[in-house]
PDB file of C-alpha atoms in Angstrom:
ATOM      1  CA  MET A 214      50.576 -57.917   1.361  1.00  0.00           C
ATOM      2  CA  HIS A 215      49.602 -55.436  -1.836  1.00  0.00           C
ATOM      3  CA  ALA A 216      49.878 -58.349  -4.359  1.00  0.00           C
ATOM      4  CA  GLU A 217      48.359 -61.117  -2.115  1.00  0.00           C
ATOM      5  CA  TRP A 218      45.156 -59.080  -1.970  1.00  0.00           C
ATOM      6  CA  THR A 219      45.047 -57.680  -5.411  1.00  0.00           C
ATOM      7  CA  LEU A 220      45.340 -61.632  -6.450  1.00  0.00           C
ATOM      8  CA  LYS A 221      42.574 -62.456  -4.196  1.00  0.00           C
ATOM      9  CA  ALA A 222      40.507 -59.520  -5.421  1.00  0.00           C
ATOM     10  CA  LEU A 223      41.005 -60.304  -8.936  1.00  0.00           C
ATOM     11  CA  GLU A 224      40.105 -64.112  -8.260  1.00  0.00           C
ATOM     12  CA  ALA A 225      36.716 -62.601  -6.582  1.00  0.00           C
ATOM     13  CA  GLY A 226      35.785 -60.935  -9.932  1.00  0.00           C
ATOM     14  CA  LYS A 227      36.767 -57.170  -8.712  1.00  0.00           C
ATOM     15  CA  HIS A 228      38.615 -53.986 -10.319  1.00  0.00           C
ATOM     16  CA  VAL A 229      41.352 -53.154  -8.188  1.00  0.00           C
ATOM     17  CA  LEU A 230      43.046 -49.804  -7.288  1.00  0.00           C
ATOM     18  CA  CYS A 231      46.084 -50.915  -5.454  1.00  0.00           C
ATOM     19  CA  GLU A 232      48.017 -48.692  -3.213  1.00  0.00           C
ATOM     20  CA  LYS A 233      51.758 -47.898  -4.078  1.00  0.00           C
ATOM     21  CA  PRO A 234      54.037 -49.759  -3.941  1.00  0.00           C
ATOM     22  CA  PHE A 235      52.295 -52.388  -6.022  1.00  0.00           C
ATOM     23  CA  ALA A 236      54.222 -55.132  -4.623  1.00  0.00           C
ATOM     24  CA  ALA A 237      57.121 -56.157  -2.443  1.00  0.00           C
ATOM     25  CA  ASN A 238      59.543 -56.477  -5.535  1.00  0.00           C
ATOM     26  CA  ARG A 239      59.454 -56.831  -9.256  1.00  0.00           C
ATOM     27  CA  ALA A 240      58.654 -60.385  -9.234  1.00  0.00           C
ATOM     28  CA  GLU A 241      55.653 -60.148  -6.886  1.00  0.00           C
ATOM     29  CA  ALA A 242      54.514 -57.104  -9.395  1.00  0.00           C
ATOM     30  CA  GLU A 243      55.085 -59.340 -12.358  1.00  0.00           C
ATOM     31  CA  ARG A 244      52.659 -62.144 -10.967  1.00  0.00           C
ATOM     32  CA  VAL A 245      50.138 -59.662 -10.247  1.00  0.00           C
ATOM     33  CA  ALA A 246      50.706 -58.092 -14.034  1.00  0.00           C
ATOM     34  CA  ASP A 247      50.004 -61.641 -15.286  1.00  0.00           C
ATOM     35  CA  ALA A 248      46.997 -62.289 -13.256  1.00  0.00           C
ATOM     36  CA  ALA A 249      45.774 -58.507 -14.488  1.00  0.00           C
ATOM     37  CA  ASP A 250      46.264 -59.022 -18.068  1.00  0.00           C
ATOM     38  CA  ALA A 251      44.471 -62.438 -17.960  1.00  0.00           C
ATOM     39  CA  ALA A 252      41.567 -60.864 -16.106  1.00  0.00           C
ATOM     40  CA  PHE A 253      41.211 -58.115 -18.556  1.00  0.00           C
ATOM     41  CA  GLU A 254      41.086 -60.479 -21.053  1.00  0.00           C
ATOM     42  CA  ARG A 255      38.620 -62.504 -19.737  1.00  0.00           C
ATOM     43  CA  SER A 256      36.484 -60.072 -17.802  1.00  0.00           C
ATOM     44  CA  GLY A 257      37.497 -56.592 -18.546  1.00  0.00           C
ATOM     45  CA  LEU A 258      38.650 -56.179 -14.947  1.00  0.00           C
ATOM     46  CA  VAL A 259      40.831 -53.010 -14.517  1.00  0.00           C
ATOM     47  CA  VAL A 260      44.009 -53.060 -12.139  1.00  0.00           C
ATOM     48  CA  THR A 261      45.830 -49.713 -11.450  1.00  0.00           C
ATOM     49  CA  GLU A 262      48.540 -48.523  -8.928  1.00  0.00           C
ATOM     50  CA  ALA A 263      47.340 -45.402  -6.947  1.00  0.00           C
ATOM     51  CA  PHE A 264      50.198 -43.183  -7.725  1.00  0.00           C
ATOM     52  CA  HIS A 265      47.413 -40.148  -7.241  1.00  0.00           C
ATOM     53  CA  TYR A 266      49.890 -37.368  -8.307  1.00  0.00           C
ATOM     54  CA  ARG A 267      50.023 -38.690 -11.666  1.00  0.00           C
ATOM     55  CA  HIS A 268      46.311 -37.835 -12.236  1.00  0.00           C
ATOM     56  CA  HIS A 269      46.506 -34.493 -11.435  1.00  0.00           C
ATOM     57  CA  SER A 270      47.014 -31.504 -14.014  1.00  0.00           C
ATOM     58  CA  LEU A 271      50.261 -30.584 -12.587  1.00  0.00           C
ATOM     59  CA  ALA A 272      51.851 -33.864 -13.591  1.00  0.00           C
ATOM     60  CA  GLU A 273      50.546 -33.626 -16.933  1.00  0.00           C
ATOM     61  CA  ARG A 274      52.076 -30.076 -17.409  1.00  0.00           C
ATOM     62  CA  MET A 275      55.146 -31.516 -16.108  1.00  0.00           C
ATOM     63  CA  ARG A 276      55.390 -34.172 -18.730  1.00  0.00           C
ATOM     64  CA  ALA A 277      54.119 -31.940 -21.544  1.00  0.00           C
ATOM     65  CA  ILE A 278      56.930 -29.298 -21.217  1.00  0.00           C
ATOM     66  CA  VAL A 279      59.601 -31.976 -21.040  1.00  0.00           C
ATOM     67  CA  ALA A 280      58.254 -33.948 -23.843  1.00  0.00           C
ATOM     68  CA  GLY A 281      57.115 -30.990 -25.721  1.00  0.00           C
ATOM     69  CA  GLY A 282      61.045 -29.742 -26.071  1.00  0.00           C
ATOM     70  CA  GLU A 283      60.148 -26.608 -24.384  1.00  0.00           C
ATOM     71  CA  LEU A 284      63.827 -27.118 -22.597  1.00  0.00           C
ATOM     72  CA  GLY A 285      65.653 -28.208 -25.529  1.00  0.00           C
ATOM     73  CA  LYS A 286      67.629 -31.555 -25.509  1.00  0.00           C
ATOM     74  CA  LEU A 287      66.860 -33.520 -22.116  1.00  0.00           C
ATOM     75  CA  ARG A 288      69.986 -33.734 -19.918  1.00  0.00           C
ATOM     76  CA  HIS A 289      69.280 -34.771 -16.592  1.00  0.00           C
ATOM     77  CA  VAL A 290      66.103 -35.245 -14.095  1.00  0.00           C
ATOM     78  CA  GLU A 291      65.771 -35.482 -10.157  1.00  0.00           C
ATOM     79  CA  ALA A 292      63.299 -36.208  -8.043  1.00  0.00           C
ATOM     80  CA  GLU A 293      63.096 -36.385  -4.258  1.00  0.00           C
ATOM     81  CA  VAL A 294      60.486 -37.182  -1.533  1.00  0.00           C
ATOM     82  CA  CYS A 295      61.679 -36.733   1.728  1.00  0.00           C
ATOM     83  CA  PHE A 296      59.583 -36.282   5.127  1.00  0.00           C
ATOM     84  CA  PRO A 297      60.064 -37.068   8.718  1.00  0.00           C
ATOM     85  CA  LEU A 298      58.675 -40.329  10.117  1.00  0.00           C
ATOM     86  CA  PRO A 299      60.534 -40.490  13.655  1.00  0.00           C
ATOM     87  CA  ARG A 300      58.207 -43.044  14.802  1.00  0.00           C
ATOM     88  CA  LEU A 301      60.490 -46.151  14.475  1.00  0.00           C
ATOM     89  CA  SER A 302      57.596 -48.636  15.537  1.00  0.00           C
ATOM     90  CA  ASP A 303      55.245 -47.353  12.493  1.00  0.00           C
ATOM     91  CA  ILE A 304      54.695 -50.326  10.010  1.00  0.00           C
ATOM     92  CA  ARG A 305      56.685 -48.778   7.123  1.00  0.00           C
ATOM     93  CA  TYR A 306      59.987 -49.469   9.140  1.00  0.00           C
ATOM     94  CA  ASP A 307      59.074 -53.241   9.341  1.00  0.00           C
ATOM     95  CA  TYR A 308      61.096 -55.686   7.082  1.00  0.00           C
ATOM     96  CA  ALA A 309      58.320 -58.330   7.316  1.00  0.00           C
ATOM     97  CA  LEU A 310      55.750 -55.700   5.656  1.00  0.00           C
ATOM     98  CA  ALA A 311      58.423 -54.688   2.725  1.00  0.00           C
ATOM     99  CA  GLY A 312      59.360 -51.418   4.931  1.00  0.00           C
ATOM    100  CA  GLY A 313      61.756 -48.871   3.914  1.00  0.00           C
ATOM    101  CA  ALA A 314      62.195 -45.173   2.928  1.00  0.00           C
ATOM    102  CA  THR A 315      62.750 -46.474  -0.799  1.00  0.00           C
ATOM    103  CA  MET A 316      59.456 -48.280  -0.949  1.00  0.00           C
ATOM    104  CA  ASP A 317      57.038 -45.782   0.801  1.00  0.00           C
ATOM    105  CA  ALA A 318      58.998 -42.508  -0.529  1.00  0.00           C
ATOM    106  CA  GLY A 319      61.113 -43.520  -3.100  1.00  0.00           C
ATOM    107  CA  CYS A 320      58.476 -44.982  -5.290  1.00  0.00           C
ATOM    108  CA  TYR A 321      57.309 -41.876  -5.988  1.00  0.00           C
ATOM    109  CA  ALA A 322      60.447 -40.211  -6.720  1.00  0.00           C
ATOM    110  CA  VAL A 323      61.734 -42.951  -9.286  1.00  0.00           C
ATOM    111  CA  HIS A 324      57.829 -42.757 -10.775  1.00  0.00           C
ATOM    112  CA  VAL A 325      58.380 -38.929 -11.200  1.00  0.00           C
ATOM    113  CA  ALA A 326      62.076 -39.385 -12.676  1.00  0.00           C
ATOM    114  CA  ARG A 327      60.702 -42.061 -15.153  1.00  0.00           C
ATOM    115  CA  LEU A 328      57.806 -39.539 -16.277  1.00  0.00           C
ATOM    116  CA  LEU A 329      60.238 -36.992 -16.914  1.00  0.00           C
ATOM    117  CA  GLY A 330      62.807 -38.972 -18.159  1.00  0.00           C
ATOM    118  CA  ASN A 331      60.603 -40.699 -20.571  1.00  0.00           C
ATOM    119  CA  GLY A 332      61.941 -44.192 -20.366  1.00  0.00           C
ATOM    120  CA  ASP A 333      63.368 -46.779 -17.974  1.00  0.00           C
ATOM    121  CA  PRO A 334      66.784 -45.992 -16.195  1.00  0.00           C
ATOM    122  CA  ALA A 335      69.759 -48.148 -15.103  1.00  0.00           C
ATOM    123  CA  VAL A 336      70.623 -47.719 -11.453  1.00  0.00           C
ATOM    124  CA  ASN A 337      74.329 -46.734 -11.573  1.00  0.00           C
ATOM    125  CA  SER A 338      74.817 -46.564  -7.937  1.00  0.00           C
ATOM    126  CA  ALA A 339      73.202 -46.026  -4.297  1.00  0.00           C
ATOM    127  CA  ARG A 340      73.827 -44.707  -0.685  1.00  0.00           C
ATOM    128  CA  MET A 341      71.861 -45.385   2.067  1.00  0.00           C
ATOM    129  CA  LEU A 342      71.284 -44.772   5.837  1.00  0.00           C
ATOM    130  CA  THR A 343      69.549 -47.783   7.759  1.00  0.00           C
ATOM    131  CA  LEU A 344      68.265 -48.152  11.052  1.00  0.00           C
ATOM    132  CA  ARG A 345      70.168 -49.615  14.299  1.00  0.00           C
ATOM    133  CA  LYS A 346      67.804 -51.605  15.151  1.00  0.00           C
ATOM    134  CA  ASP A 347      67.402 -53.325  11.634  1.00  0.00           C
ATOM    135  CA  PRO A 348      70.310 -52.691   8.924  1.00  0.00           C
ATOM    136  CA  ARG A 349      67.971 -54.025   6.399  1.00  0.00           C
ATOM    137  CA  ILE A 350      65.632 -51.035   6.735  1.00  0.00           C
ATOM    138  CA  ASP A 351      66.643 -47.819   4.712  1.00  0.00           C
ATOM    139  CA  ARG A 352      65.560 -44.880   6.338  1.00  0.00           C
ATOM    140  CA  ALA A 353      66.976 -42.737   3.735  1.00  0.00           C
ATOM    141  CA  MET A 354      68.100 -43.658   0.126  1.00  0.00           C
ATOM    142  CA  SER A 355      69.971 -41.575  -2.907  1.00  0.00           C
ATOM    143  CA  ALA A 356      70.515 -43.430  -6.242  1.00  0.00           C
ATOM    144  CA  GLU A 357      72.541 -42.404  -9.400  1.00  0.00           C
ATOM    145  CA  LEU A 358      70.502 -43.110 -12.639  1.00  0.00           C
ATOM    146  CA  GLU A 359      71.149 -43.312 -16.188  1.00  0.00           C
ATOM    147  CA  PHE A 360      68.285 -43.190 -18.822  1.00  0.00           C
ATOM    148  CA  PRO A 361      68.152 -43.716 -22.750  1.00  0.00           C
ATOM    149  CA  ASP A 362      70.272 -41.283 -24.957  1.00  0.00           C
ATOM    150  CA  GLY A 363      72.484 -40.484 -21.888  1.00  0.00           C
ATOM    151  CA  VAL A 364      70.019 -38.356 -19.675  1.00  0.00           C
ATOM    152  CA  THR A 365      71.387 -38.815 -16.157  1.00  0.00           C
ATOM    153  CA  GLY A 366      69.098 -38.796 -13.124  1.00  0.00           C
ATOM    154  CA  ARG A 367      68.828 -38.730  -9.423  1.00  0.00           C
ATOM    155  CA  VAL A 368      66.471 -39.419  -6.887  1.00  0.00           C
ATOM    156  CA  ARG A 369      66.111 -39.168  -3.152  1.00  0.00           C
ATOM    157  CA  ALA A 370      63.868 -41.059  -0.326  1.00  0.00           C
ATOM    158  CA  SER A 371      63.883 -40.207   3.216  1.00  0.00           C
ATOM    159  CA  MET A 372      61.732 -40.731   6.007  1.00  0.00           C
ATOM    160  CA  TRP A 373      64.232 -39.880   8.733  1.00  0.00           C
ATOM    161  CA  SER A 374      67.450 -37.866   7.670  1.00  0.00           C
ATOM    162  CA  ARG A 375      68.830 -34.229   7.609  1.00  0.00           C
ATOM    163  CA  HIS A 376      66.646 -33.991   4.615  1.00  0.00           C
ATOM    164  CA  VAL A 377      63.442 -33.191   6.562  1.00  0.00           C
ATOM    165  CA  LEU A 378      60.681 -32.118   4.273  1.00  0.00           C
ATOM    166  CA  SER A 379      61.706 -31.774   0.517  1.00  0.00           C
ATOM    167  CA  ILE A 380      59.054 -32.873  -2.257  1.00  0.00           C
ATOM    168  CA  ARG A 381      60.587 -31.628  -5.644  1.00  0.00           C
ATOM    169  CA  ALA A 382      61.574 -32.849  -8.988  1.00  0.00           C
ATOM    170  CA  ARG A 383      63.734 -30.797 -11.648  1.00  0.00           C
ATOM    171  CA  ALA A 384      64.703 -31.549 -15.089  1.00  0.00           C
ATOM    172  CA  VAL A 385      67.183 -29.563 -16.948  1.00  0.00           C
ATOM    173  CA  GLY A 386      67.822 -29.399 -20.920  1.00  0.00           C
ATOM    174  CA  SER A 387      70.149 -27.705 -23.188  1.00  0.00           C
ATOM    175  CA  GLY A 388      67.704 -24.637 -23.439  1.00  0.00           C
ATOM    176  CA  GLY A 389      66.258 -24.362 -19.863  1.00  0.00           C
ATOM    177  CA  GLU A 390      65.199 -25.846 -16.308  1.00  0.00           C
ATOM    178  CA  LEU A 391      62.098 -27.045 -15.006  1.00  0.00           C
ATOM    179  CA  SER A 392      61.508 -26.997 -11.030  1.00  0.00           C
ATOM    180  CA  VAL A 393      58.500 -28.235  -9.522  1.00  0.00           C
ATOM    181  CA  THR A 394      57.742 -28.224  -5.719  1.00  0.00           C
ATOM    182  CA  ASN A 395      55.409 -30.164  -4.327  1.00  0.00           C
ATOM    183  CA  PHE A 396      54.281 -32.146  -7.256  1.00  0.00           C
ATOM    184  CA  LEU A 397      52.918 -35.004  -4.676  1.00  0.00           C
ATOM    185  CA  MET A 398      50.113 -32.979  -3.378  1.00  0.00           C
ATOM    186  CA  PRO A 399      49.443 -29.917  -5.580  1.00  0.00           C
ATOM    187  CA  GLN A 400      46.020 -29.541  -4.209  1.00  0.00           C
ATOM    188  CA  LEU A 401      47.627 -27.945  -0.862  1.00  0.00           C
ATOM    189  CA  TYR A 402      50.262 -26.062  -2.672  1.00  0.00           C
ATOM    190  CA  HIS A 403      52.674 -26.276  -5.814  1.00  0.00           C
ATOM    191  CA  ARG A 404      55.283 -24.191  -7.473  1.00  0.00           C
ATOM    192  CA  LEU A 405      56.168 -24.602 -11.144  1.00  0.00           C
ATOM    193  CA  THR A 406      59.122 -22.845 -12.495  1.00  0.00           C
ATOM    194  CA  ILE A 407      60.603 -22.478 -15.938  1.00  0.00           C
ATOM    195  CA  ARG A 408      64.283 -20.917 -16.263  1.00  0.00           C
ATOM    196  CA  ALA A 409      65.780 -20.318 -19.670  1.00  0.00           C
ATOM    197  CA  PRO A 410      68.854 -18.329 -21.166  1.00  0.00           C
ATOM    198  CA  ARG A 411      68.002 -14.723 -22.159  1.00  0.00           C
ATOM    199  CA  ASP A 412      69.505 -13.407 -25.630  1.00  0.00           C
ATOM    200  CA  GLY A 413      72.470 -10.948 -24.512  1.00  0.00           C
ATOM    201  CA  GLY A 414      72.778 -12.832 -21.131  1.00  0.00           C
ATOM    202  CA  GLY A 415      70.835 -13.641 -17.920  1.00  0.00           C
ATOM    203  CA  ARG A 416      67.755 -15.795 -17.926  1.00  0.00           C
ATOM    204  CA  THR A 417      64.133 -15.562 -17.892  1.00  0.00           C
ATOM    205  CA  VAL A 418      62.199 -17.041 -15.056  1.00  0.00           C
ATOM    206  CA  ARG A 419      58.610 -18.006 -15.637  1.00  0.00           C
ATOM    207  CA  HIS A 420      56.223 -19.238 -12.850  1.00  0.00           C
ATOM    208  CA  GLU A 421      53.046 -21.372 -13.446  1.00  0.00           C
ATOM    209  CA  ARG A 422      50.295 -22.626 -11.489  1.00  0.00           C
ATOM    210  CA  VAL A 423      47.513 -25.031 -12.713  1.00  0.00           C
ATOM    211  CA  PRO A 424      44.226 -25.524 -10.849  1.00  0.00           C
ATOM    212  CA  ARG A 425      44.826 -27.076  -7.381  1.00  0.00           C
ATOM    213  CA  ASN A 426      41.315 -28.636  -7.803  1.00  0.00           C
ATOM    214  CA  PRO A 427      39.926 -31.148  -8.393  1.00  0.00           C
ATOM    215  CA  SER A 428      42.409 -32.926  -5.932  1.00  0.00           C
ATOM    216  CA  SER A 429      44.788 -35.475  -6.877  1.00  0.00           C
ATOM    217  CA  TYR A 430      42.838 -38.219  -5.447  1.00  0.00           C
ATOM    218  CA  ALA A 431      39.501 -37.036  -6.593  1.00  0.00           C
ATOM    219  CA  CYS A 432      41.114 -37.068 -10.234  1.00  0.00           C
ATOM    220  CA  GLN A 433      42.547 -40.544  -9.324  1.00  0.00           C
ATOM    221  CA  LEU A 434      39.195 -41.918  -8.565  1.00  0.00           C
ATOM    222  CA  GLU A 435      37.542 -40.169 -11.777  1.00  0.00           C
ATOM    223  CA  ALA A 436      40.141 -42.077 -13.903  1.00  0.00           C
ATOM    224  CA  PHE A 437      39.667 -45.233 -12.315  1.00  0.00           C
ATOM    225  CA  ALA A 438      35.969 -45.231 -12.900  1.00  0.00           C
ATOM    226  CA  ALA A 439      36.390 -43.626 -16.141  1.00  0.00           C
ATOM    227  CA  ALA A 440      38.469 -46.948 -16.780  1.00  0.00           C
ATOM    228  CA  VAL A 441      36.221 -49.287 -15.193  1.00  0.00           C
ATOM    229  CA  LEU A 442      32.847 -47.938 -16.772  1.00  0.00           C
ATOM    230  CA  ASP A 443      33.873 -46.761 -20.085  1.00  0.00           C
ATOM    231  CA  GLY A 444      37.532 -48.206 -20.973  1.00  0.00           C
ATOM    232  CA  GLY A 445      39.226 -45.011 -20.383  1.00  0.00           C
ATOM    233  CA  PRO A 446      43.160 -45.022 -20.468  1.00  0.00           C
ATOM    234  CA  VAL A 447      45.038 -46.253 -17.426  1.00  0.00           C
ATOM    235  CA  LEU A 448      48.077 -44.113 -16.725  1.00  0.00           C
ATOM    236  CA  THR A 449      49.297 -46.027 -13.870  1.00  0.00           C
ATOM    237  CA  SER A 450      48.877 -50.018 -15.355  1.00  0.00           C
ATOM    238  CA  ALA A 451      50.074 -53.078 -13.594  1.00  0.00           C
ATOM    239  CA  ARG A 452      52.730 -53.326 -16.308  1.00  0.00           C
ATOM    240  CA  ASP A 453      54.194 -49.972 -15.286  1.00  0.00           C
ATOM    241  CA  ALA A 454      54.049 -51.062 -11.821  1.00  0.00           C
ATOM    242  CA  VAL A 455      56.546 -53.916 -12.880  1.00  0.00           C
ATOM    243  CA  THR A 456      58.911 -51.463 -14.669  1.00  0.00           C
ATOM    244  CA  ASN A 457      58.977 -49.046 -11.403  1.00  0.00           C
ATOM    245  CA  MET A 458      59.356 -52.087  -8.810  1.00  0.00           C
ATOM    246  CA  GLY A 459      62.283 -53.197 -11.005  1.00  0.00           C
ATOM    247  CA  VAL A 460      63.991 -49.855 -10.574  1.00  0.00           C
ATOM    248  CA  LEU A 461      63.278 -50.076  -6.758  1.00  0.00           C
ATOM    249  CA  ASP A 462      64.900 -53.560  -6.637  1.00  0.00           C
ATOM    250  CA  SER A 463      68.116 -52.211  -8.683  1.00  0.00           C
ATOM    251  CA  ILE A 464      68.356 -49.574  -5.884  1.00  0.00           C
ATOM    252  CA  TYR A 465      68.163 -51.779  -3.139  1.00  0.00           C
ATOM    253  CA  ARG A 466      70.897 -54.242  -5.041  1.00  0.00           C
ATOM    254  CA  ALA A 467      72.999 -51.016  -5.599  1.00  0.00           C
ATOM    255  CA  SER A 468      72.897 -49.959  -1.981  1.00  0.00           C
ATOM    256  CA  GLY A 469      73.953 -53.402  -0.538  1.00  0.00           C
ATOM    257  CA  LEU A 470      70.672 -54.148   0.976  1.00  0.00           C
ATOM    258  CA  PRO A 471      68.464 -57.233   0.155  1.00  0.00           C
ATOM    259  CA  LEU A 472      65.323 -56.750  -1.713  1.00  0.00           C
ATOM    260  CA  ARG A 473      61.915 -56.434  -0.059  1.00  0.00           C
ATOM    261  CA  GLY A 474      59.526 -59.472   0.373  1.00  0.00           C
ATOM    262  CA  GLY A 475      61.168 -61.751   2.640  1.00  0.00           C
ATOM    263  CA  THR A 476      59.388 -63.496   5.709  1.00  0.00           C
ATOM    264  CA  LYS A 477      60.164 -63.450   8.965  1.00  0.00           C
ATOM    265  CA  GLY A 478      63.467 -64.935   9.358  1.00  0.00           C
ATOM    266  CA  GLN A 479      64.329 -65.466   5.779  1.00  0.00           C
ATOM    267  CA  ALA A 480      65.180 -62.181   3.377  1.00  0.00           C
ATOM    268  CA  PRO A 481      64.784 -62.804  -0.422  1.00  0.00           C
ATOM    269  CA  ALA A 482      68.036 -62.643  -2.690  1.00  0.00           C
ATOM    270  CA  ARG A 483      69.706 -59.470  -3.293  1.00  0.00           C
TER     271      ARG A 483
END
């Protein structure tokens, strides 16, 4: 229902901070992004997707390490968001509400992989675990990605699998490796580690901590207010959401599952 109510809010002249995922599929996201572009040109309205983690200083530090060349030439990125949701009556398992692990958790993993990979990936393959009561719903998903310049990637999302709890990201380059634990809620706890080869053999290991506070949610709200009041930058724009939803669609297609966004009794095209 995110697309429907974002469009209604724009029609009512409101700025919009839309919870992730931005829409049920890429086509919906594109319709909203077109409306958002028109609303911005007409009235200066701001539309942003609520990837709160992206506004925390940890996310910016992760991006800067990779983009700055500290790891050498980038070769591989990974991201996973896995947590247990055993209550199968939860709305996140409802196909009519665009449910699935890829939607609720995978949207984060894909977004982080794109942040580190510095590009928009193709999906080479995907594997899923589904619900017995509704095989359209993925309770877990993993996908192999390929970024420009031959950088490979992997994302994993789970709401019920043997990967009970894992929220991490990793980037491997020709000169080192970055690993981050809990990029999603860094105000609670996080760990950033850089490993690099040492002259003469072995490795150097460096741990970094960025300030936990302000929280990712406070940083997001501050950024949204700055965009609305002062024309500040929008890191998670509607156009960025179109790209992210496109990758999620590709993962569903590669896994053999239908796209999200079908009405009851009617599934969208694969």
